[in-house]
Amino acid sequence: MEMGFSELQREIVGGVERYLADVATSQRARSSFEVDPHGFDHSLWEGLASLGVTGLAIGDAHGGLGLSELELGLVAECAGKFLLRAPLSSTLYASAAAIERLGSEAQCARWLPRIAAGETTAVYVDCALQGFAAPQSFGDAITATFPVVPDAMAADILIAVSGAEAWLVDLAGEGVERTGVETIDPIQPSARVALTRAPADPLPAGDTIEAAAWIRRRVAVLRAFELVGMCQRCIEDASAYARERRAFGRAIGSFQAVKHLLADMYVKMELARSNAYYAGWALATGHPSVVASAASAHLSAIDAGRFCTANALQVHGGIGFTWELDCHLRYRRAHHIALQSGPPRLWEDELIFALAAEREAA
């Protein structure tokens, strides 16, 4: 296994980070929220598309760059350092992969080039993972209610997976009702989606149950990368504040309690990073350890995300809890990601069973 990054990978990440450092400011995220509380930053999304991010892991036959989950994960880590109002997870982590894996040739030809070009955004619903009732199918239409779907208010299409069935719904079509809902994360808005005999195209290719499990692991790994980037930014901001803020005539960073807190944050982040990098490699190469490594990356990153965002608030003290600072927005985002990913017990069981199977096979 080669642990270094290629020149191409470094160029991709460097280009994305330079772009986001210029445009993805917290002031821009707040302004976007005030203008459209249920949407996303379209111009930022167009900028990411111009850099090839939206087509990074889509096959070149459908207008993408044909790179792997590892490259997409490195971009996700970079994105985690910023407060992006953009549907990365819903469109790129999940929906594009679902269409590519389960869609017919015609469906792939219609939708994937649009996603790769940044022209179409999508949301993905895994009914079993999110605890939603299975849709009722009426041939070429479905009826269902999905109480909370991130990014759904401004999305163009919806992919719903339940058991052995999967559907693609045009959210601009008939029988679709969307209502914005408030969650703990104002940067990633959510909506209630009600479908009443809404026209739906079945996604006919492949084993839907197996594909849904693979997509669940893919999303978990890519979110782990994103949380690592978030932890990195939390540590950088908290360290900078600890060097500047003075109490009792000294910088608070010189106090042992603050030093230990920052050190613990760093250890959590690096553990999550090593798990995410290995899982990204396993996912990209189809390594047999992908089941265990995805669960391990997810659990480690969720733990690190919660720990680092909470303690960044503590280092900043009272000012960290104010609306003007970004600390609380990252804290909210870390917990929102954890809620979207299903109960921890699911991932703990998956890790235990995968490790037991590996040991038995050995």
Tab-separated table of C-alpha atoms in Angstrom:
chain	number	residue	atom	x	y	z
A	1	MET	CA	0.000	0.000	0.000
A	2	GLU	CA	1.441	3.392	-1.049
A	3	MET	CA	0.763	6.008	1.620
A	4	GLY	CA	2.056	9.020	-0.325
A	5	PHE	CA	-0.119	11.144	-2.576
A	6	SER	CA	0.472	11.518	-6.290
A	7	GLU	CA	1.212	14.821	-7.984
A	8	LEU	CA	-2.297	14.790	-9.491
A	9	GLN	CA	-3.909	14.307	-6.084
A	10	ARG	CA	-1.871	17.163	-4.607
A	11	GLU	CA	-2.780	19.427	-7.522
A	12	ILE	CA	-6.494	18.681	-7.139
A	13	VAL	CA	-6.506	19.385	-3.423
A	14	GLY	CA	-4.324	22.468	-3.775
A	15	GLY	CA	-6.585	23.961	-6.431
A	16	VAL	CA	-9.762	23.321	-4.442
A	17	GLU	CA	-8.266	24.679	-1.221
A	18	ARG	CA	-7.077	27.877	-2.887
A	19	TYR	CA	-10.500	28.427	-4.415
A	20	LEU	CA	-12.369	27.775	-1.166
A	21	ALA	CA	-9.984	29.936	0.859
A	22	ASP	CA	-10.880	32.838	-1.432
A	23	VAL	CA	-14.634	32.398	-1.688
A	24	ALA	CA	-15.953	30.059	1.039
A	25	THR	CA	-15.842	32.498	3.923
A	26	SER	CA	-18.112	32.240	6.927
A	27	GLN	CA	-19.540	35.647	6.009
A	28	ARG	CA	-20.555	34.254	2.612
A	29	ALA	CA	-22.198	31.225	4.240
A	30	ARG	CA	-24.164	33.477	6.569
A	31	SER	CA	-25.215	35.767	3.726
A	32	SER	CA	-26.328	32.796	1.640
A	33	PHE	CA	-28.365	31.528	4.594
A	34	GLU	CA	-30.040	34.913	5.054
A	35	VAL	CA	-30.905	35.205	1.346
A	36	ASP	CA	-32.137	31.621	0.912
A	37	PRO	CA	-32.422	29.648	4.183
A	38	HIS	CA	-33.551	26.479	2.387
A	39	GLY	CA	-31.202	26.532	-0.603
A	40	PHE	CA	-27.489	26.496	-1.285
A	41	ASP	CA	-24.803	28.751	-2.746
A	42	HIS	CA	-25.248	28.256	-6.500
A	43	SER	CA	-22.273	30.362	-7.555
A	44	LEU	CA	-19.972	28.433	-5.225
A	45	TRP	CA	-21.326	25.183	-6.680
A	46	GLU	CA	-20.631	26.469	-10.182
A	47	GLY	CA	-17.103	27.314	-9.114
A	48	LEU	CA	-16.546	23.786	-7.805
A	49	ALA	CA	-17.927	22.437	-11.078
A	50	SER	CA	-15.450	24.551	-13.042
A	51	LEU	CA	-12.659	22.893	-11.048
A	52	GLY	CA	-14.006	19.444	-11.920
A	53	VAL	CA	-15.125	18.610	-8.375
A	54	THR	CA	-18.713	17.727	-9.333
A	55	GLY	CA	-17.465	15.190	-11.892
A	56	LEU	CA	-14.401	14.006	-10.024
A	57	ALA	CA	-15.547	10.435	-9.326
A	58	ILE	CA	-18.022	10.097	-12.216
A	59	GLY	CA	-16.841	7.932	-15.090
A	60	ASP	CA	-15.308	9.657	-18.105
A	61	ALA	CA	-17.938	8.014	-20.314
A	62	HIS	CA	-20.480	10.304	-18.628
A	63	GLY	CA	-18.534	13.545	-18.610
A	64	GLY	CA	-16.593	13.032	-15.384
A	65	LEU	CA	-12.901	12.676	-14.626
A	66	GLY	CA	-13.160	8.995	-13.719
A	67	LEU	CA	-11.109	9.275	-10.525
A	68	SER	CA	-11.683	7.257	-7.363
A	69	GLU	CA	-13.241	7.739	-3.957
A	70	LEU	CA	-9.788	8.509	-2.567
A	71	GLU	CA	-9.484	11.679	-4.649
A	72	LEU	CA	-13.046	12.643	-3.788
A	73	GLY	CA	-12.253	11.986	-0.128
A	74	LEU	CA	-9.255	14.309	-0.216
A	75	VAL	CA	-11.484	17.029	-1.669
A	76	ALA	CA	-14.069	16.281	1.055
A	77	GLU	CA	-11.360	16.726	3.696
A	78	CYS	CA	-10.477	20.074	2.169
A	79	ALA	CA	-14.162	21.081	2.060
A	80	GLY	CA	-14.573	20.185	5.740
A	81	LYS	CA	-12.296	23.077	6.671
A	82	PHE	CA	-14.857	25.540	5.339
A	83	LEU	CA	-18.551	26.238	5.958
A	84	LEU	CA	-19.887	25.228	2.555
A	85	ARG	CA	-23.541	25.684	1.671
A	86	ALA	CA	-23.281	23.130	-1.118
A	87	PRO	CA	-24.819	19.652	-1.623
A	88	LEU	CA	-21.567	17.685	-1.655
A	89	SER	CA	-22.776	14.749	0.408
A	90	SER	CA	-26.248	14.371	-1.090
A	91	THR	CA	-25.214	14.811	-4.734
A	92	LEU	CA	-21.617	13.619	-5.031
A	93	TYR	CA	-21.147	11.138	-2.198
A	94	ALA	CA	-24.451	9.290	-2.607
A	95	SER	CA	-26.729	10.128	-5.544
A	96	ALA	CA	-24.196	10.105	-8.385
A	97	ALA	CA	-22.878	6.748	-7.179
A	98	ALA	CA	-26.422	5.363	-6.911
A	99	ILE	CA	-27.264	6.342	-10.495
A	100	GLU	CA	-23.950	5.016	-11.800
A	101	ARG	CA	-24.351	1.711	-9.952
A	102	LEU	CA	-28.101	1.109	-10.290
A	103	GLY	CA	-29.274	3.175	-13.249
A	104	SER	CA	-29.904	1.970	-16.771
A	105	GLU	CA	-27.696	3.159	-19.615
A	106	ALA	CA	-30.336	5.720	-20.561
A	107	GLN	CA	-30.642	7.017	-16.995
A	108	CYS	CA	-26.865	7.285	-16.627
A	109	ALA	CA	-26.589	9.074	-19.976
A	110	ARG	CA	-29.317	11.526	-19.011
A	111	TRP	CA	-28.352	12.454	-15.447
A	112	LEU	CA	-24.646	11.828	-14.820
A	113	PRO	CA	-23.316	14.370	-17.363
A	114	ARG	CA	-25.596	16.991	-15.808
A	115	ILE	CA	-24.315	16.215	-12.313
A	116	ALA	CA	-20.717	16.220	-13.556
A	117	ALA	CA	-21.265	19.655	-15.126
A	118	GLY	CA	-22.798	21.038	-11.933
A	119	GLU	CA	-26.149	21.574	-13.644
A	120	THR	CA	-28.141	19.064	-11.555
A	121	THR	CA	-28.199	18.377	-7.833
A	122	ALA	CA	-29.730	15.322	-6.217
A	123	VAL	CA	-30.666	13.868	-2.853
A	124	TYR	CA	-30.502	10.255	-1.730
A	125	VAL	CA	-32.851	8.518	0.703
A	126	ASP	CA	-32.011	5.133	2.211
A	127	CYS	CA	-35.298	4.255	3.916
A	128	ALA	CA	-33.857	1.460	6.058
A	129	LEU	CA	-30.907	3.528	7.304
A	130	GLN	CA	-32.986	6.609	8.047
A	131	GLY	CA	-35.962	4.775	9.518
A	132	PHE	CA	-38.489	5.965	6.902
A	133	ALA	CA	-41.502	3.953	5.842
A	134	ALA	CA	-41.071	2.168	2.526
A	135	PRO	CA	-42.682	3.939	-0.460
A	136	GLN	CA	-45.854	2.531	-1.957
A	137	SER	CA	-45.284	1.646	-5.591
A	138	PHE	CA	-47.933	2.115	-8.264
A	139	GLY	CA	-46.058	0.958	-11.307
A	140	ASP	CA	-44.511	4.124	-12.678
A	141	ALA	CA	-45.379	6.222	-9.586
A	142	ILE	CA	-44.712	6.119	-5.838
A	143	THR	CA	-46.278	7.548	-2.699
A	144	ALA	CA	-44.036	8.239	0.273
A	145	THR	CA	-43.222	10.755	2.981
A	146	PHE	CA	-39.621	11.488	3.949
A	147	PRO	CA	-39.720	13.734	7.053
A	148	VAL	CA	-36.149	15.120	6.868
A	149	VAL	CA	-34.015	15.099	3.725
A	150	PRO	CA	-30.902	17.322	3.702
A	151	ASP	CA	-30.542	19.585	0.645
A	152	ALA	CA	-33.965	18.510	-0.672
A	153	MET	CA	-35.577	21.934	-0.954
A	154	ALA	CA	-33.339	23.013	-3.831
A	155	ALA	CA	-32.532	19.617	-5.356
A	156	ASP	CA	-33.549	18.606	-8.862
A	157	ILE	CA	-33.967	14.847	-8.417
A	158	LEU	CA	-34.389	12.343	-5.608
A	159	ILE	CA	-33.104	8.761	-5.395
A	160	ALA	CA	-35.055	6.545	-2.977
A	161	VAL	CA	-33.907	3.060	-2.003
A	162	SER	CA	-36.005	0.616	-0.003
A	163	GLY	CA	-35.232	-3.085	0.204
A	164	ALA	CA	-34.730	-4.502	-3.275
A	165	GLU	CA	-36.285	-1.483	-5.028
A	166	ALA	CA	-34.921	1.898	-6.050
A	167	TRP	CA	-36.552	4.845	-7.810
A	168	LEU	CA	-35.533	8.146	-9.362
A	169	VAL	CA	-38.007	11.026	-8.943
A	170	ASP	CA	-37.896	14.352	-10.758
A	171	LEU	CA	-38.645	16.817	-7.958
A	172	ALA	CA	-40.007	19.342	-10.446
A	173	GLY	CA	-42.706	16.864	-11.482
A	174	GLU	CA	-46.281	16.325	-10.348
A	175	GLY	CA	-47.198	14.920	-6.957
A	176	VAL	CA	-44.160	16.413	-5.171
A	177	GLU	CA	-44.535	18.672	-2.145
A	178	ARG	CA	-41.510	20.083	-0.331
A	179	THR	CA	-41.563	21.959	2.959
A	180	GLY	CA	-38.502	23.414	4.631
A	181	VAL	CA	-37.772	22.023	8.109
A	182	GLU	CA	-35.491	23.413	10.770
A	183	THR	CA	-32.655	21.199	11.995
A	184	ILE	CA	-29.606	21.765	14.179
A	185	ASP	CA	-27.531	22.668	11.101
A	186	PRO	CA	-28.545	25.926	9.357
A	187	ILE	CA	-25.673	25.632	6.877
A	188	GLN	CA	-27.095	22.419	5.384
A	189	PRO	CA	-30.853	23.034	5.078
A	190	SER	CA	-33.335	20.170	5.046
A	191	ALA	CA	-36.859	19.632	3.808
A	192	ARG	CA	-39.826	17.333	4.268
A	193	VAL	CA	-40.600	15.622	0.969
A	194	ALA	CA	-44.097	14.240	0.381
A	195	LEU	CA	-44.718	12.230	-2.792
A	196	THR	CA	-48.283	11.486	-3.858
A	197	ARG	CA	-48.317	9.164	-6.841
A	198	ALA	CA	-45.316	11.067	-8.102
A	199	PRO	CA	-43.917	9.788	-11.433
A	200	ALA	CA	-40.857	7.645	-10.658
A	201	ASP	CA	-38.363	5.794	-12.823
A	202	PRO	CA	-37.231	2.470	-11.339
A	203	LEU	CA	-33.450	2.043	-11.183
A	204	PRO	CA	-33.253	-1.463	-12.649
A	205	ALA	CA	-29.585	-2.423	-12.758
A	206	GLY	CA	-27.739	-4.534	-10.179
A	207	ASP	CA	-28.468	-5.862	-6.705
A	208	THR	CA	-30.182	-2.980	-4.929
A	209	ILE	CA	-29.591	-4.313	-1.404
A	210	GLU	CA	-25.888	-4.850	-2.031
A	211	ALA	CA	-25.595	-1.480	-3.791
A	212	ALA	CA	-27.331	0.329	-0.904
A	213	ALA	CA	-24.864	-1.217	1.567
A	214	TRP	CA	-21.930	-0.148	-0.613
A	215	ILE	CA	-23.291	3.407	-0.966
A	216	ARG	CA	-23.829	3.599	2.790
A	217	ARG	CA	-20.157	2.711	3.349
A	218	ARG	CA	-19.007	5.094	0.617
A	219	VAL	CA	-20.894	7.994	2.163
A	220	ALA	CA	-19.583	7.099	5.628
A	221	VAL	CA	-15.976	7.161	4.413
A	222	LEU	CA	-16.366	10.454	2.532
A	223	ARG	CA	-18.079	12.070	5.504
A	224	ALA	CA	-15.200	10.838	7.653
A	225	PHE	CA	-12.801	12.754	5.402
A	226	GLU	CA	-15.005	15.837	5.750
A	227	LEU	CA	-15.009	15.575	9.537
A	228	VAL	CA	-11.224	15.271	9.577
A	229	GLY	CA	-10.986	18.573	7.712
A	230	MET	CA	-13.428	20.127	10.163
A	231	CYS	CA	-11.347	18.914	13.110
A	232	GLN	CA	-8.219	20.372	11.511
A	233	ARG	CA	-9.862	23.782	11.224
A	234	CYS	CA	-11.161	23.603	14.802
A	235	ILE	CA	-7.652	22.920	16.114
A	236	GLU	CA	-6.130	25.700	14.003
A	237	ASP	CA	-8.700	28.254	15.149
A	238	ALA	CA	-8.557	27.179	18.801
A	239	SER	CA	-4.748	27.221	18.819
A	240	ALA	CA	-4.642	30.682	17.253
A	241	TYR	CA	-7.132	32.000	19.813
A	242	ALA	CA	-5.215	30.380	22.702
A	243	ARG	CA	-2.040	32.188	21.599
A	244	GLU	CA	-3.798	35.573	21.480
A	245	ARG	CA	-6.236	35.469	24.411
A	246	ARG	CA	-4.604	36.504	27.668
A	247	ALA	CA	-5.685	35.836	31.250
A	248	PHE	CA	-3.787	36.567	34.460
A	249	GLY	CA	-1.086	38.209	32.382
A	250	ARG	CA	-0.419	35.153	30.197
A	251	ALA	CA	-1.681	33.654	26.936
A	252	ILE	CA	-4.233	30.991	27.835
A	253	GLY	CA	-2.359	28.574	25.576
A	254	SER	CA	0.398	28.486	28.194
A	255	PHE	CA	-1.962	26.934	30.756
A	256	GLN	CA	-1.576	23.183	31.142
A	257	ALA	CA	-5.311	22.505	30.966
A	258	VAL	CA	-5.603	24.222	27.573
A	259	LYS	CA	-2.446	22.543	26.250
A	260	HIS	CA	-3.779	19.102	27.188
A	261	LEU	CA	-7.153	19.857	25.653
A	262	LEU	CA	-5.583	20.876	22.336
A	263	ALA	CA	-3.297	17.835	22.435
A	264	ASP	CA	-6.289	15.530	22.977
A	265	MET	CA	-8.058	17.154	20.027
A	266	TYR	CA	-5.001	16.562	17.847
A	267	VAL	CA	-4.774	12.884	18.846
A	268	LYS	CA	-8.473	12.323	18.071
A	269	MET	CA	-8.083	14.034	14.695
A	270	GLU	CA	-4.999	12.070	13.653
A	271	LEU	CA	-6.630	8.776	14.611
A	272	ALA	CA	-9.659	9.705	12.509
A	273	ARG	CA	-7.407	10.793	9.642
A	274	SER	CA	-5.480	7.510	9.529
A	275	ASN	CA	-8.731	5.546	9.565
A	276	ALA	CA	-10.240	7.718	6.824
A	277	TYR	CA	-7.179	7.466	4.578
A	278	TYR	CA	-7.036	3.695	4.873
A	279	ALA	CA	-10.783	3.347	4.281
A	280	GLY	CA	-10.549	5.646	1.258
A	281	TRP	CA	-7.811	3.474	-0.206
A	282	ALA	CA	-9.772	0.282	0.545
A	283	LEU	CA	-12.922	1.714	-1.052
A	284	ALA	CA	-11.067	2.931	-4.152
A	285	THR	CA	-9.273	-0.378	-4.697
A	286	GLY	CA	-12.102	-2.728	-3.679
A	287	HIS	CA	-9.983	-4.215	-0.907
A	288	PRO	CA	-11.727	-6.909	1.188
A	289	SER	CA	-11.181	-4.868	4.355
A	290	VAL	CA	-13.529	-2.129	3.125
A	291	VAL	CA	-16.442	-3.185	5.366
A	292	ALA	CA	-14.407	-3.021	8.566
A	293	SER	CA	-12.385	0.014	7.505
A	294	ALA	CA	-15.475	2.028	6.531
A	295	ALA	CA	-17.122	1.337	9.893
A	296	SER	CA	-13.903	2.135	11.734
A	297	ALA	CA	-13.421	5.376	9.801
A	298	HIS	CA	-17.003	6.428	10.455
A	299	LEU	CA	-16.931	5.743	14.205
A	300	SER	CA	-13.532	7.370	14.643
A	301	ALA	CA	-14.479	10.473	12.662
A	302	ILE	CA	-17.814	10.956	14.432
A	303	ASP	CA	-16.032	10.721	17.785
A	304	ALA	CA	-13.332	13.160	16.689
A	305	GLY	CA	-15.826	15.565	15.143
A	306	ARG	CA	-17.934	15.791	18.260
A	307	PHE	CA	-14.890	16.059	20.540
A	308	CYS	CA	-13.000	18.669	18.532
A	309	THR	CA	-15.983	20.919	17.794
A	310	ALA	CA	-17.140	20.839	21.424
A	311	ASN	CA	-13.703	21.585	22.830
A	312	ALA	CA	-13.011	24.326	20.292
A	313	LEU	CA	-16.025	26.008	21.897
A	314	GLN	CA	-14.487	25.486	25.335
A	315	VAL	CA	-11.116	26.954	24.351
A	316	HIS	CA	-12.847	30.085	23.020
A	317	GLY	CA	-14.794	30.414	26.277
A	318	GLY	CA	-17.935	32.546	26.393
A	319	ILE	CA	-17.332	34.165	23.007
A	320	GLY	CA	-17.287	30.726	21.397
A	321	PHE	CA	-21.007	30.355	22.042
A	322	THR	CA	-21.970	33.536	20.207
A	323	TRP	CA	-23.610	33.573	16.771
A	324	GLU	CA	-20.813	35.695	15.289
A	325	LEU	CA	-18.157	32.988	15.663
A	326	ASP	CA	-18.051	29.800	13.599
A	327	CYS	CA	-17.517	27.419	16.537
A	328	HIS	CA	-21.187	26.619	17.046
A	329	LEU	CA	-21.776	26.115	13.303
A	330	ARG	CA	-19.088	23.429	13.162
A	331	TYR	CA	-20.454	21.858	16.346
A	332	ARG	CA	-23.912	21.732	14.760
A	333	ARG	CA	-22.557	20.317	11.493
A	334	ALA	CA	-20.629	17.519	13.255
A	335	HIS	CA	-23.738	16.404	15.128
A	336	HIS	CA	-25.915	16.712	12.023
A	337	ILE	CA	-23.566	14.429	10.081
A	338	ALA	CA	-23.741	11.903	12.911
A	339	LEU	CA	-27.550	11.951	12.838
A	340	GLN	CA	-27.668	11.451	9.067
A	341	SER	CA	-25.424	8.397	9.199
A	342	GLY	CA	-27.677	6.118	11.220
A	343	PRO	CA	-27.355	4.863	14.801
A	344	PRO	CA	-23.828	4.147	16.135
A	345	ARG	CA	-24.943	0.605	17.033
A	346	LEU	CA	-25.328	-0.181	13.323
A	347	TRP	CA	-21.705	0.749	12.614
A	348	GLU	CA	-20.393	-0.915	15.763
A	349	ASP	CA	-22.134	-4.172	14.813
A	350	GLU	CA	-20.831	-3.930	11.250
A	351	LEU	CA	-17.278	-3.469	12.510
A	352	ILE	CA	-17.530	-6.349	14.971
A	353	PHE	CA	-19.019	-8.768	12.436
A	354	ALA	CA	-16.494	-7.766	9.759
A	355	LEU	CA	-13.528	-8.264	12.091
A	356	ALA	CA	-14.927	-11.621	13.225
A	357	ALA	CA	-15.338	-12.719	9.604
A	358	GLU	CA	-11.779	-11.647	8.765
A	359	ARG	CA	-10.430	-13.566	11.741
A	360	GLU	CA	-12.415	-16.687	10.821
A	361	ALA	CA	-11.207	-16.495	7.219
A	362	ALA	CA	-7.599	-16.204	8.400
